[in-house]
């Protein structure tokens, strides 16, 4: 495990080092770890999953099933029921019945106990859930194990605590549940998004019909098993798998009181149109194109780690990914050089390997979309650097990529790529940084890196983004509200604010 000193520049030597004629450490050999795959042998998956309706596993009315595949191997994992309008009808009826007869009548303290029970069961099955999340969606096991699953449990614990304290959350006001919530979630954080939706809905006394994403249904189905084992009254949580049409059937069902949607802005707009004038409540957590702003006085090495985490975490399949890097002009070359060096050390590959930094892209479709947008970036004249990370032969993988010389008008500076691709722009003054950061249709999140506390606070109020991180990135906590400005959506999830979309407050 020797660290080699190299005289001259292979691909990864940074430009500023080369300019200064410096030798640099080649970490290539030093960081070559032996494979350390997490074993999937403890995972108990069925070959075929039905729909979870009224506390039971039922066959889809159509008799149709589709396969969910492992994006790292392209092998099928299990067959999943395709829910139709008739299935959504059954699920909503079960949820209504459970709402009227049991859940809305139950003492809040008792409701809270069920939610706690789910949280504890998630912890007990944490390892299995993490492995299945990585198999079905492609994210590295270190993320599913250390972020997705613990944060999922934390959301259930947090909301369980509110169940009998809602009158303290909104003092002096009377609160009551809405009824049946229809919830539709994306593929980037399948289990965590299910928790963001289900936990506050249950704590507030609503019942639920959840539609997971087509490519990542498995952990939601394991959650259904957990919910069954926790002996939740039948019909309180129903899980109907399927594609976009299944989601649309849920949106259009007349007996749903509220739709909570997380996904793309395009589908979010379709849903808003469909719901207009129905009187149904809705919350929308949509896309993003976050600016990560680095000032010359920032702790640069810390910022490099934050930028890398901000865009390459979960293959860039993150709505709040720091996909636009705004750098103060004077430090552009130094920062880009540092980023390129760090990118060259990232390990892309088997999601189940504990050493993997960047796992598989979620689907072939998403990989093609990323490739297409990267090609547009090149065609528009931006300079591309793709880290020389070896990629597995099978599966959907994409090497971390950074574009410099990006103009505000370029598609890669405006459109959500939803992959491990960073666009770098520059600014000269604080006000130009804010102007550029806000020059987007989106407004989900932003990052600021500076050692000036006053500047951090000032900019946090000027940035049109639901979350602003200062000298860090991608930090989440169930007690902290999350949600967008502009076309990133409306409504908040998490914290006390996250209870509001599930309550009538009088
Ligand atoms: P998507 O295509 O909009 O899909 C989201 C969900 O909606 C999926 O379950 C999808 O089913 C379903 N769906 C598709 N068409 C529908 C329709 N006409 N009516 C009702 N439901 C429909 O988004 P995605 O590609 O899965 O996820 C990526 C997007 O989610 C990104 O834009 C990302 O920024 C956003 N996101 C936002 C947040 C946030 O908190 N703001 C968090 C995570 C992700 P299928 O899977 O079968 O297509
Ligand atoms: Mg899958």
mmCIF file of N, CA and C and ligand atoms in Angstrom, residues 68-69 136 215, ligand 2:
data_model
loop_
_atom_site.group_PDB
_atom_site.id
_atom_site.type_symbol
_atom_site.label_atom_id
_atom_site.label_comp_id
_atom_site.label_asym_id
_atom_site.label_seq_id
_atom_site.Cartn_x
_atom_site.Cartn_y
_atom_site.Cartn_z
ATOM 1 N N UNK A 68 -38.876 -5.630 -11.240
ATOM 2 C CA UNK A 68 -37.970 -4.576 -10.797
ATOM 3 C C UNK A 68 -36.570 -5.150 -10.925
ATOM 4 N N UNK A 69 -35.657 -4.359 -11.466
ATOM 5 C CA UNK A 69 -34.320 -4.899 -11.727
ATOM 6 C C UNK A 69 -33.290 -4.222 -10.840
ATOM 7 N N UNK A 136 -32.086 -2.487 -5.259
ATOM 8 C CA UNK A 136 -33.200 -2.082 -6.129
ATOM 9 C C UNK A 136 -32.932 -0.745 -6.822
ATOM 10 N N UNK A 215 -39.425 1.928 -10.531
ATOM 11 C CA UNK A 215 -38.125 1.242 -10.535
ATOM 12 C C UNK A 215 -37.642 0.862 -9.135
HETATM 13 MG MG1 LIG B 2 -35.068 -1.499 -9.402
#
